[in-house]
Steps between C-alpha positions, in 0.01 A plus 500: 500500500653847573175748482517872442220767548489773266190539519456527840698828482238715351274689717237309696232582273605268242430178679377330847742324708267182555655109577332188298239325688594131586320216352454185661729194327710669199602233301713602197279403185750610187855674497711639190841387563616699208377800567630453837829450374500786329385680866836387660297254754673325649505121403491400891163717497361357164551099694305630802146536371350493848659848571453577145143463562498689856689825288280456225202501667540822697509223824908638592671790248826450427769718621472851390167513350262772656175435340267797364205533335501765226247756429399539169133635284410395166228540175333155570305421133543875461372607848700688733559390842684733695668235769542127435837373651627094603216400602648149506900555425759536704818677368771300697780694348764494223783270333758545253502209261813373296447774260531776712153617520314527794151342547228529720400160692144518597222252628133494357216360686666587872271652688352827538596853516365824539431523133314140510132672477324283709657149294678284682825526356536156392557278162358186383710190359359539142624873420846441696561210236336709231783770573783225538438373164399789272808706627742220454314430097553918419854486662615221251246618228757829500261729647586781800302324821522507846596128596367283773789345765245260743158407548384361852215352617337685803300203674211734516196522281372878369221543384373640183193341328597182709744409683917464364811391607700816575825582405814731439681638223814640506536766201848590353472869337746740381271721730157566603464847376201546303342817291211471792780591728578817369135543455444491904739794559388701253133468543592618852696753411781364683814672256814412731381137485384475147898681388637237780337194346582683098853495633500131680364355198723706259838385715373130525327431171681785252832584620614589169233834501774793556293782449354753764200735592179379292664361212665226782098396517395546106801248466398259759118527390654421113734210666187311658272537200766342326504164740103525496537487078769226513291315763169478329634446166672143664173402626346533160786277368382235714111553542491636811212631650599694868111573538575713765697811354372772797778756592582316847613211253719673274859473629747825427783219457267358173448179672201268452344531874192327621378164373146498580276480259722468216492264232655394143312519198438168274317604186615882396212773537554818609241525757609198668443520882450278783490724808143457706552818635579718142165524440526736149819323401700824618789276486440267205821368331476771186413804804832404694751740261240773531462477953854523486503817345205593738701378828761716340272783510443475817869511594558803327174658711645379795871675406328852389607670819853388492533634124379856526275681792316628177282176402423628146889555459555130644232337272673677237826324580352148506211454282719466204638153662187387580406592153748343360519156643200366263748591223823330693277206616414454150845443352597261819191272461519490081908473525368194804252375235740485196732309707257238574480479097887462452522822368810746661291785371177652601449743114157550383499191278568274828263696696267469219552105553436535853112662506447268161581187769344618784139517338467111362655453862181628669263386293566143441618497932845336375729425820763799553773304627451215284425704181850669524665130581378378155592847294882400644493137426289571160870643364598105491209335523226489165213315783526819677503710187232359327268491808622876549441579118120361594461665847637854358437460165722777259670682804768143533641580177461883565777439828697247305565747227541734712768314620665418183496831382649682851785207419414375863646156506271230617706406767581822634144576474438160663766592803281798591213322523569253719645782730238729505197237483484242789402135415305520863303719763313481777173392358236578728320147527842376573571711794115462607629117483737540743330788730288229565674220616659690738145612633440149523855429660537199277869438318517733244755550180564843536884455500456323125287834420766703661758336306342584175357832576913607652584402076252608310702508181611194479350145450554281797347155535155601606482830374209415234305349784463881613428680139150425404235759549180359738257266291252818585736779420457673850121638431431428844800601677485770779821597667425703886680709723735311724328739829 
């Protein structure tokens, strides 16, 4: 592994130089040999998981990583705190993968730092695994993630309500910037680091930006809401739920960061949430469009000073993108949306079909995955039609002449389907399933789970043992904080 620093370069302020504490008996638990592959490590490395297990749990660092914690705020469930930081992450450093891009390798759950706020810095088994598995499902499921490379056991308890095996995760981002870190240098005041983190990110994450002065900044602002749009719109593809959307976990790159609480939805309903902690359902699955636009908000707040000294001149020059990304989230979710029908399309008659769908979805609690499985195989299949025809009553022959009439051919129609709806997710009672058998440390079949989750699209010999919904439809499920 041949580590870089870029981050280190920027001016103290932005992070604390702080080491990993050691555990006690690291013992490498899971490892993605593909996405080490496409990390350039080296096969001798990936054979040896006893040192594997020593880098990976912040026990040795590999040559040329110079761990650092990074300081960051954040609006937690709309609440601003000005300093929050790594209170349990260790930024070891950077890679560049086959692709060319460079990537920030950092451990979770390794002890703490001066941003730890009296916790202890440390992870338990159960949210390490968590993170493993839901990053690996939303890589494969086509959706812009961070990705998990190892999880090791600690051989140390922590202890939260009662006592858990500790562990490490290693995270794989495109980077670790988040709208919370421009947040901290601005609510201080701090201009020459707030324009040196504008232009780090700009140079690492938006190279192709060419403009100067303030417009350089009205461009990058419009360049992340874009990701944020593009992001958010995936997860509703695919029922996601981040229940955690607070400005420290919104990612400039547009990556899916931070798998704690988060959960899929089974039947559809808008105000489907899980999270203990979201209380009001700030984060609900129908809310998620409209925090992004608020997170955005709060990036543009954050960028005023760097825009115009004037602050009513610099709202001037941004509120029409916040304004506006209702109106551009709109199109991407309803173009999303008449994809998932087979239509190419997203005019007023399919988005028409789309609300008409949506409201026998939520009030007979019909599966969302499934429900969009049997649409697709109800172009060849009349059990699926007629039990559609029942279920939806005059909107199934509203879509199929819709269809007929837009000459979309079934196949074709058929083709996009498949592509754009997967035949499997990570269903929360299934990755409860496994979550606990690891607890338990008994043999678990997380690599058959893996193996379906890493092809969601496709039907593989167990794949229908992982697509029904839970006998009680999740009305008891909680999802917590991994802290």
């Amino acid at each position: 592994m041949k580590f870089s620093n870029t981050y280190n370069q920027l001016d103290a302020v932005f992070f604390q130089p702080v080491a990993p504490t050691p555990v006690r008996q690291p013992e490498l638990l899971l490892w993605n040999t593909s996405l080490a592959n496409e990390l350039n490590i080296a096969p001798e490395l990936q054979n040896n998981s006893a040192l594997l297990a020593q880098y990976f749990s912040g026990n040795q660092l590999p040559v040329g990583a110079e761990p650092i914690a990074q300081a960051y705020a954040g609006h937690q469930f709309g609440h601003f705190n000005p300093q929050l930081g790594d209170g349990r992450a260790h930024l070891l450093g950077e890679l560049i993968n086959n692709n060319g891009q460079r990537v920030d390798i950092a451990l979770k759950g390794s002890g703490p730092t001066a941003f730890s706020r009296q916790g202890d810095g440390r992870c338990a088994l159960g949210p390490a695994v968590r993170e493993f598995i839901m990053s690996e499902a939303m890589a494969a499921l086509g959706v812009p993630t961070t990705r998990c490379l190892a999880v090791v056991k600690t051989g140390e308890l922590v202890f939260r309500e009662q006592a858990k095996m500790g562990a490490v995760v290693t995270r794989i981002a495109a980077s670790h910037l988040r709208v919370g870190t421009f947040q901290y240098f601005s609510a201080q005041g701090n201009l020459d680091a707030l324009a040196s983190l504008t232009e780090y990110a700009i140079n690492r994450h938006y190279s192709e930006i060419t403009s100067i002065g303030s417009q350089r900044i009205i461009d990058f602002l419009q360049a992340v809401i874009d990701k944020q749009i593009t992001l958010v719109v995936a997860w509703s593809r695919v029922g996601f739920i981040h229940g955690v959307m607070n400005t420290d976990n919104t990612a400039i790159s547009g990556e899916t960061i931070d798998f704690g609480p988060c959960a899929m939805m089974n039947h559809y309903h808008l105000g489907t949430v899980f999270s203990s902690i979201d209380r009001n359902s700030r984060y609900a699955f129908g809310n998620q469009g409209r925090i992004a636009q608020w997170n955005m908000a709060r990036l543009a707040e954050a960028l005023l000073p760097l825009i115009n000294e004037d602050q009513v001149q610099a709202v001037a020059l941004v509120e029409p993108l916040i304004m506006k990304f209702s109106e551009q989230y709109q199109a991407a979710f309803y173009q999303m949306m008449a994809n998932k029908l087979g239509c190419t399309d997203s005019n007023d008659a399919v988005i028409a079909l789309v609300d008409q769908l949506l409201i026998p979805m939520q009030e007979q609690a019909l599966d969302y995955t499934n429900t969009f499985i049997a649409l697709q195989l109800s172009l060849d299949d009349d059990t699926h039609a007629n039990k559609l025809k029942t279920q939806l009553g005059d909107w199934y022959q509203a879509w199929r002449d819709y269809l007929v009439s837009s000459s979309t051919a079934t196949d074709s129609a058929s083709a996009l389907m498949t592509r754009t709806n997967p035949l499997v997710i990570p269903r929360n009672h299934n990755v409860e399933a496994v979550l606990a058998q690891f607890e338990q440390q008994q043999t678990t079949d997380i690599n058959e789970f893996l193996t379906i989750l890493r092809d969601p699209y496709h039907a593989l010999d167990s794949t229908a043992k992982y697509q029904l919904p839970p006998s009680d439809g999740d009305s008891h499920y909680r999802t917590f904080c991994g802290t």
